[in-house]
GROMACS .gro file of C-alpha atoms in nm:
model
  334
    1MET     CA    1  -1.993  -5.406  -1.496
    2ASP     CA    2  -1.923  -5.779  -1.459
    3GLN     CA    3  -2.217  -6.013  -1.506
    4MET     CA    4  -2.343  -6.179  -1.188
    5SER     CA    5  -2.263  -6.548  -1.158
    6SER     CA    6  -2.537  -6.806  -1.106
    7ASP     CA    7  -2.418  -6.852  -0.747
    8ASN     CA    8  -2.452  -6.480  -0.681
    9ILE     CA    9  -2.803  -6.479  -0.830
   10ASN     CA   10  -2.903  -6.771  -0.605
   11GLY     CA   11  -2.757  -6.586  -0.308
   12LEU     CA   12  -2.946  -6.272  -0.408
   13ILE     CA   13  -3.282  -6.453  -0.424
   14LEU     CA   14  -3.223  -6.621  -0.088
   15ALA     CA   15  -3.115  -6.293   0.073
   16VAL     CA   16  -3.426  -6.109  -0.047
   17SER     CA   17  -3.652  -6.390   0.080
   18SER     CA   18  -3.468  -6.377   0.410
   19SER     CA   19  -3.534  -6.004   0.448
   20ILE     CA   20  -3.907  -6.051   0.394
   21PHE     CA   21  -3.932  -6.315   0.666
   22ILE     CA   22  -3.702  -6.137   0.912
   23GLY     CA   23  -3.871  -5.798   0.864
   24SER     CA   24  -4.209  -5.958   0.935
   25SER     CA   25  -4.076  -6.144   1.239
   26PHE     CA   26  -3.989  -5.817   1.416
   27ILE     CA   27  -4.356  -5.721   1.416
   28ILE     CA   28  -4.494  -6.063   1.508
   29LYS     CA   29  -4.246  -6.100   1.795
   30LYS     CA   30  -4.319  -5.752   1.928
   31LYS     CA   31  -4.691  -5.824   1.928
   32GLY     CA   32  -4.614  -6.126   2.145
   33LEU     CA   33  -4.384  -5.923   2.370
   34LYS     CA   34  -4.658  -5.663   2.422
   35LYS     CA   35  -4.913  -5.929   2.511
   36ALA     CA   36  -4.673  -6.095   2.754
   37GLY     CA   37  -4.577  -5.760   2.909
   38ALA     CA   38  -4.942  -5.672   2.970
   39SER     CA   39  -4.985  -5.969   3.202
   40GLY     CA   40  -4.640  -6.004   3.356
   41VAL     CA   41  -4.285  -5.871   3.374
   42ARG     CA   42  -4.173  -5.714   3.047
   43ALA     CA   43  -3.870  -5.855   2.864
   44GLY     CA   44  -3.702  -5.517   2.902
   45GLU     CA   45  -3.731  -5.562   3.280
   46GLY     CA   46  -3.579  -5.911   3.268
   47GLY     CA   47  -3.901  -6.111   3.233
   48HIS     CA   48  -3.938  -6.423   3.017
   49GLY     CA   49  -4.317  -6.450   3.006
   50TYR     CA   50  -4.302  -6.416   2.629
   51LEU     CA   51  -4.185  -6.780   2.612
   52SER     CA   52  -4.546  -6.887   2.676
   53GLU     CA   53  -4.691  -6.644   2.421
   54PRO     CA   54  -4.792  -6.803   2.083
   55TRP     CA   55  -4.738  -6.476   1.893
   56TRP     CA   56  -4.375  -6.461   2.007
   57TRP     CA   57  -4.315  -6.819   1.895
   58ALA     CA   58  -4.481  -6.745   1.560
   59GLY     CA   59  -4.239  -6.455   1.520
   60MET     CA   60  -3.950  -6.676   1.625
   61ILE     CA   61  -4.041  -6.939   1.364
   62THR     CA   62  -4.069  -6.668   1.098
   63MET     CA   63  -3.728  -6.536   1.196
   64ILE     CA   64  -3.576  -6.886   1.189
   65VAL     CA   65  -3.709  -6.939   0.835
   66GLY     CA   66  -3.556  -6.605   0.735
   67GLU     CA   67  -3.226  -6.691   0.902
   68ILE     CA   68  -3.215  -7.028   0.724
   69ALA     CA   69  -3.260  -6.851   0.391
   70ASN     CA   70  -2.994  -6.601   0.494
   71PHE     CA   71  -2.767  -6.886   0.605
   72ALA     CA   72  -2.804  -7.052   0.264
   73ALA     CA   73  -2.733  -6.722   0.087
   74TYR     CA   74  -2.387  -6.703   0.246
   75ALA     CA   75  -2.301  -7.041   0.091
   76PHE     CA   76  -2.349  -6.893  -0.257
   77ALA     CA   77  -2.250  -6.527  -0.236
   78PRO     CA   78  -1.995  -6.311  -0.046
   79ALA     CA   79  -2.098  -6.141   0.278
   80ILE     CA   80  -2.051  -5.797   0.125
   81LEU     CA   81  -2.325  -5.886  -0.125
   82VAL     CA   82  -2.567  -6.068   0.106
   83THR     CA   83  -2.553  -5.850   0.417
   84PRO     CA   84  -2.655  -5.511   0.266
   85LEU     CA   85  -2.974  -5.668   0.129
   86GLY     CA   86  -3.096  -5.676   0.490
   87ALA     CA   87  -3.216  -5.321   0.416
   88LEU     CA   88  -3.528  -5.474   0.269
   89SER     CA   89  -3.626  -5.598   0.616
   90ILE     CA   90  -3.642  -5.231   0.720
   91ILE     CA   91  -3.914  -5.166   0.465
   92PHE     CA   92  -4.125  -5.463   0.569
   93SER     CA   93  -4.089  -5.406   0.944
   94ALA     CA   94  -4.154  -5.031   0.922
   95VAL     CA   95  -4.462  -5.070   0.701
   96LEU     CA   96  -4.605  -5.355   0.910
   97ALA     CA   97  -4.536  -5.160   1.231
   98HIS     CA   98  -4.730  -4.870   1.082
   99PHE     CA   99  -5.038  -5.079   1.008
  100ILE     CA  100  -5.029  -5.351   1.278
  101LEU     CA  101  -4.859  -5.193   1.581
  102LYS     CA  102  -4.982  -4.839   1.499
  103GLU     CA  103  -4.626  -4.705   1.520
  104LYS     CA  104  -4.686  -4.419   1.280
  105LEU     CA  105  -4.423  -4.365   1.010
  106HIS     CA  106  -4.396  -4.011   0.871
  107ILE     CA  107  -4.339  -3.948   0.499
  108PHE     CA  108  -3.979  -3.859   0.580
  109GLY     CA  109  -3.948  -4.196   0.750
  110VAL     CA  110  -4.055  -4.355   0.422
  111LEU     CA  111  -3.790  -4.149   0.246
  112GLY     CA  112  -3.537  -4.275   0.500
  113CYS     CA  113  -3.629  -4.634   0.413
  114VAL     CA  114  -3.586  -4.557   0.043
  115LEU     CA  115  -3.241  -4.409   0.107
  116CYS     CA  116  -3.140  -4.723   0.296
  117VAL     CA  117  -3.242  -4.939   0.001
  118VAL     CA  118  -3.067  -4.713  -0.254
  119GLY     CA  119  -2.749  -4.720  -0.049
  120SER     CA  120  -2.751  -5.096  -0.009
  121THR     CA  121  -2.821  -5.141  -0.382
  122THR     CA  122  -2.519  -4.926  -0.463
  123ILE     CA  123  -2.302  -5.150  -0.246
  124VAL     CA  124  -2.443  -5.468  -0.401
  125LEU     CA  125  -2.379  -5.348  -0.757
  126HIS     CA  126  -2.013  -5.281  -0.678
  127ALA     CA  127  -1.946  -5.576  -0.448
  128PRO     CA  128  -1.625  -5.772  -0.514
  129HIS     CA  129  -1.619  -6.131  -0.630
  130GLU     CA  130  -1.570  -6.394  -0.362
  131GLN     CA  131  -1.254  -6.599  -0.355
  132GLU     CA  132  -1.281  -6.972  -0.420
  133ILE     CA  133  -1.300  -7.178  -0.099
  134GLU     CA  134  -1.223  -7.550  -0.133
  135SER     CA  135  -1.221  -7.660   0.232
  136VAL     CA  136  -1.337  -7.548   0.574
  137LYS     CA  137  -0.972  -7.570   0.678
  138GLN     CA  138  -0.903  -7.287   0.435
  139VAL     CA  139  -1.160  -7.072   0.616
  140TRP     CA  140  -1.002  -7.168   0.949
  141LYS     CA  141  -0.663  -7.045   0.828
  142LEU     CA  142  -0.821  -6.713   0.736
  143ALA     CA  143  -0.987  -6.692   1.080
  144ILE     CA  144  -0.663  -6.742   1.275
  145GLU     CA  145  -0.461  -6.482   1.087
  146PRO     CA  146  -0.338  -6.199   1.315
  147GLY     CA  147  -0.565  -5.933   1.164
  148PHE     CA  148  -0.889  -6.119   1.229
  149LEU     CA  149  -0.774  -6.243   1.571
  150VAL     CA  150  -0.713  -5.881   1.677
  151TYR     CA  151  -1.054  -5.779   1.541
  152SER     CA  152  -1.226  -6.064   1.728
  153ALA     CA  153  -1.047  -5.978   2.054
  154VAL     CA  154  -1.151  -5.611   2.028
  155ILE     CA  155  -1.513  -5.708   1.956
  156LEU     CA  156  -1.529  -5.944   2.256
  157ILE     CA  157  -1.380  -5.683   2.492
  158VAL     CA  158  -1.625  -5.413   2.377
  159VAL     CA  159  -1.922  -5.652   2.409
  160LEU     CA  160  -1.821  -5.753   2.763
  161VAL     CA  161  -1.793  -5.384   2.861
  162LEU     CA  162  -2.137  -5.315   2.713
  163ILE     CA  163  -2.295  -5.612   2.894
  164PHE     CA  164  -2.144  -5.569   3.238
  165TYR     CA  165  -2.104  -5.190   3.263
  166TYR     CA  166  -2.327  -5.002   3.018
  167GLU     CA  167  -2.628  -5.235   2.994
  168PRO     CA  168  -2.725  -5.216   3.366
  169ARG     CA  169  -2.689  -4.836   3.362
  170TYR     CA  170  -2.801  -4.724   3.017
  171GLY     CA  171  -2.965  -5.024   2.848
  172LYS     CA  172  -3.322  -4.902   2.901
  173THR     CA  173  -3.250  -4.546   2.784
  174HIS     CA  174  -2.994  -4.589   2.506
  175LEU     CA  175  -3.078  -4.809   2.207
  176ILE     CA  176  -2.713  -4.817   2.108
  177VAL     CA  177  -2.635  -5.052   2.400
  178TYR     CA  178  -2.868  -5.340   2.307
  179VAL     CA  179  -2.822  -5.297   1.933
  180GLY     CA  180  -2.447  -5.255   1.974
  181ILE     CA  181  -2.418  -5.592   2.150
  182CYS     CA  182  -2.625  -5.763   1.878
  183SER     CA  183  -2.437  -5.596   1.593
  184LEU     CA  184  -2.086  -5.658   1.723
  185MET     CA  185  -2.152  -6.023   1.797
  186GLY     CA  186  -2.342  -6.048   1.470
  187SER     CA  187  -2.029  -5.967   1.270
  188LEU     CA  188  -1.853  -6.268   1.424
  189THR     CA  189  -2.165  -6.480   1.380
  190VAL     CA  190  -2.178  -6.411   1.006
  191MET     CA  191  -1.815  -6.511   0.956
  192CYS     CA  192  -1.880  -6.842   1.133
  193VAL     CA  193  -2.215  -6.890   0.956
  194LYS     CA  194  -2.038  -6.848   0.624
  195ALA     CA  195  -1.782  -7.109   0.727
  196VAL     CA  196  -2.055  -7.357   0.825
  197ALA     CA  197  -2.255  -7.282   0.508
  198ILE     CA  198  -1.947  -7.346   0.295
  199ALA     CA  199  -1.886  -7.671   0.486
  200ILE     CA  200  -2.243  -7.787   0.419
  201LYS     CA  201  -2.224  -7.688   0.053
  202LEU     CA  202  -1.895  -7.876   0.005
  203THR     CA  203  -2.030  -8.177   0.196
  204PHE     CA  204  -2.334  -8.199  -0.033
  205SER     CA  205  -2.098  -8.182  -0.331
  206GLY     CA  206  -1.925  -8.498  -0.206
  207MET     CA  207  -1.643  -8.357   0.010
  208ASN     CA  208  -1.732  -8.419   0.375
  209GLN     CA  209  -1.615  -8.122   0.582
  210PHE     CA  210  -1.758  -8.232   0.917
  211LYS     CA  211  -1.478  -8.480   0.970
  212TYR     CA  212  -1.266  -8.176   1.057
  213PHE     CA  213  -1.293  -8.026   1.407
  214HIS     CA  214  -1.282  -7.675   1.256
  215ALA     CA  215  -1.640  -7.705   1.133
  216TRP     CA  216  -1.766  -7.797   1.480
  217ILE     CA  217  -1.588  -7.502   1.640
  218PHE     CA  218  -1.759  -7.270   1.393
  219ILE     CA  219  -2.096  -7.431   1.480
  220LEU     CA  220  -2.033  -7.380   1.855
  221VAL     CA  221  -1.948  -7.012   1.807
  222VAL     CA  222  -2.259  -6.960   1.592
  223THR     CA  223  -2.481  -7.117   1.862
  224ILE     CA  224  -2.338  -6.905   2.146
  225CYS     CA  225  -2.351  -6.581   1.947
  226CYS     CA  226  -2.708  -6.643   1.826
  227LEU     CA  227  -2.839  -6.705   2.179
  228LEU     CA  228  -2.673  -6.383   2.299
  229GLN     CA  229  -2.815  -6.183   2.008
  230ILE     CA  230  -3.170  -6.319   2.059
  231ASN     CA  231  -3.165  -6.218   2.427
  232TYR     CA  232  -3.059  -5.858   2.367
  233LEU     CA  233  -3.268  -5.816   2.054
  234ASN     CA  234  -3.575  -5.911   2.262
  235LYS     CA  235  -3.485  -5.641   2.513
  236ALA     CA  236  -3.442  -5.384   2.237
  237LEU     CA  237  -3.776  -5.475   2.074
  238ASP     CA  238  -3.957  -5.454   2.407
  239THR     CA  239  -3.812  -5.113   2.494
  240PHE     CA  240  -3.776  -4.915   2.172
  241ASN     CA  241  -3.970  -4.834   1.855
  242THR     CA  242  -3.958  -5.119   1.602
  243ALA     CA  243  -3.956  -4.884   1.303
  244VAL     CA  244  -3.624  -4.743   1.423
  245ILE     CA  245  -3.467  -5.057   1.573
  246SER     CA  246  -3.464  -5.219   1.229
  247PRO     CA  247  -3.264  -4.952   1.040
  248VAL     CA  248  -3.023  -4.880   1.327
  249TYR     CA  249  -2.957  -5.250   1.375
  250TYR     CA  250  -2.919  -5.290   1.001
  251VAL     CA  251  -2.661  -5.011   0.965
  252MET     CA  252  -2.450  -5.123   1.260
  253PHE     CA  253  -2.473  -5.493   1.178
  254THR     CA  254  -2.394  -5.438   0.810
  255THR     CA  255  -2.103  -5.206   0.885
  256PHE     CA  256  -1.933  -5.444   1.129
  257THR     CA  257  -2.004  -5.748   0.914
  258ILE     CA  258  -1.848  -5.593   0.605
  259ILE     CA  259  -1.547  -5.480   0.810
  260ALA     CA  260  -1.508  -5.834   0.946
  261SER     CA  261  -1.543  -5.979   0.596
  262MET     CA  262  -1.284  -5.738   0.456
  263ILE     CA  263  -1.039  -5.835   0.729
  264MET     CA  264  -1.100  -6.210   0.718
  265PHE     CA  265  -1.164  -6.271   0.347
  266LYS     CA  266  -0.966  -5.967   0.224
  267ASP     CA  267  -1.249  -5.851   0.001
  268TRP     CA  268  -1.073  -5.523  -0.071
  269ALA     CA  269  -0.782  -5.696  -0.252
  270SER     CA  270  -0.971  -5.710  -0.584
  271GLN     CA  271  -1.132  -5.365  -0.551
  272SER     CA  272  -1.036  -5.054  -0.742
  273GLY     CA  273  -1.032  -4.716  -0.573
  274LEU     CA  274  -1.343  -4.613  -0.768
  275LYS     CA  275  -1.546  -4.913  -0.651
  276ILE     CA  276  -1.440  -4.863  -0.289
  277ALA     CA  277  -1.540  -4.494  -0.310
  278THR     CA  278  -1.877  -4.594  -0.458
  279GLU     CA  279  -1.937  -4.841  -0.175
  280LEU     CA  280  -1.854  -4.568   0.078
  281CYS     CA  281  -2.111  -4.344  -0.091
  282GLY     CA  282  -2.359  -4.628  -0.049
  283PHE     CA  283  -2.287  -4.639   0.322
  284VAL     CA  284  -2.333  -4.263   0.354
  285THR     CA  285  -2.670  -4.297   0.181
  286ILE     CA  286  -2.775  -4.570   0.424
  287LEU     CA  287  -2.661  -4.365   0.722
  288SER     CA  288  -2.856  -4.066   0.589
  289GLY     CA  289  -3.170  -4.278   0.568
  290THR     CA  290  -3.123  -4.402   0.923
  291PHE     CA  291  -3.069  -4.047   1.050
  292LEU     CA  292  -3.388  -3.935   0.875
  293LEU     CA  293  -3.586  -4.218   1.036
  294HIS     CA  294  -3.447  -4.123   1.376
  295LYS     CA  295  -3.521  -3.752   1.350
  296THR     CA  296  -3.879  -3.805   1.227
  297LYS     CA  297  -3.973  -4.096   1.454
  298ASP     CA  298  -4.240  -3.896   1.642
  299MET     CA  299  -4.368  -3.680   1.355
  300GLY     CA  300  -4.614  -3.943   1.239
  301ASN     CA  301  -4.771  -3.954   1.585
  302SER     CA  302  -4.777  -3.577   1.630
  303ALA     CA  303  -4.950  -3.539   1.295
  304SER     CA  304  -5.238  -3.757   1.408
  305GLY     CA  305  -5.388  -3.482   1.620
  306ARG     CA  306  -5.370  -3.104   1.633
  307GLY     CA  307  -5.418  -3.061   2.004
  308ALA     CA  308  -5.172  -3.308   2.147
  309VAL     CA  309  -4.862  -3.500   2.058
  310THR     CA  310  -4.900  -3.874   2.096
  311MET     CA  311  -4.590  -4.019   2.259
  312PRO     CA  312  -4.613  -4.396   2.289
  313ARG     CA  313  -4.426  -4.576   2.556
  314ASP     CA  314  -4.170  -4.730   2.325
  315THR     CA  315  -4.049  -4.427   2.129
  316PRO     CA  316  -3.697  -4.372   2.272
  317VAL     CA  317  -3.432  -4.434   2.009
  318PHE     CA  318  -3.067  -4.354   2.078
  319THR     CA  319  -3.149  -4.186   2.409
  320ASN     CA  320  -3.454  -4.140   2.631
  321SER     CA  321  -3.432  -3.817   2.824
  322GLY     CA  322  -3.761  -3.873   3.004
  323SER     CA  323  -3.743  -3.839   3.379
  324GLY     CA  324  -3.804  -4.137   3.601
  325ARG     CA  325  -4.051  -4.415   3.538
  326SER     CA  326  -4.331  -4.181   3.436
  327SER     CA  327  -4.191  -4.176   3.082
  328SER     CA  328  -4.267  -4.548   3.058
  329SER     CA  329  -4.642  -4.511   3.086
  330ASP     CA  330  -4.851  -4.681   2.822
  331LYS     CA  331  -5.129  -4.424   2.867
  332ILE     CA  332  -5.158  -4.115   2.649
  333PRO     CA  333  -5.206  -3.803   2.859
  334SER     CA  334  -5.533  -3.622   2.795
   0.00000   0.00000   0.00000
């Protein structure tokens, strides 16, 4: 196995730090969302009362710190190395949700988290080396190649369909809608974030990249995509179980980001068939962990009492088959 370069090690450290901050931010933000929802219109219902809630802002600041670390990581290491390390945020958010939000995590849920980490580690250990980038204009040329333009067009069409057709009808009952919007746009965000990070890195090394309009276009796309992701991530956090949002979002976001990176930066060009197969096995392991978390999401609650099954308001995952608004009650039936 090839030895990791110093840049990859720096990227690894930054990515791990990012996961710790981002995983914690899910819990802090949800605490703020719950407080805001108790005294006004919930974010899942279109309310924005959380903007005046200190806990939500504390979570936002924590997430921003994590995103900055993540942003810096992309300047040093390839996306296929940095992105899978987001699995660590699953561990932190699930454990903190268990102790702080009382969203019970069954032992099989813990096993699911472990599988996610093992799968992501497998991908990291077999990740390809990143090609040398000497100018933001070089990234721009990669972004306007037919393959990536087609990918971007498909992503935008799917996101628009999710926002204008599926979100009004199924957003509150199907996690895949909110998380799908965030994940699809996230794959484009990461490509642009990497371009901006490379521009900043090259600028600090003495080659100013912000004299080119390409860098500013990448910054504009990052801003728009981030605002869209924050909006729908808030809705997902306010409606569904945090311990399951994290792994589902991770799997979808990582999958689409790596696909985008393979198309734009042609990461597969330097990969042998064996390494590609190993990475696919890593993905299967991650998907298995996510499935395990999904199937055992209520077991931790049901184990807390022999006479009744505790079903908190925010337990729907991929679907919520509860009838009417009665399934939204915060009270536990006696």
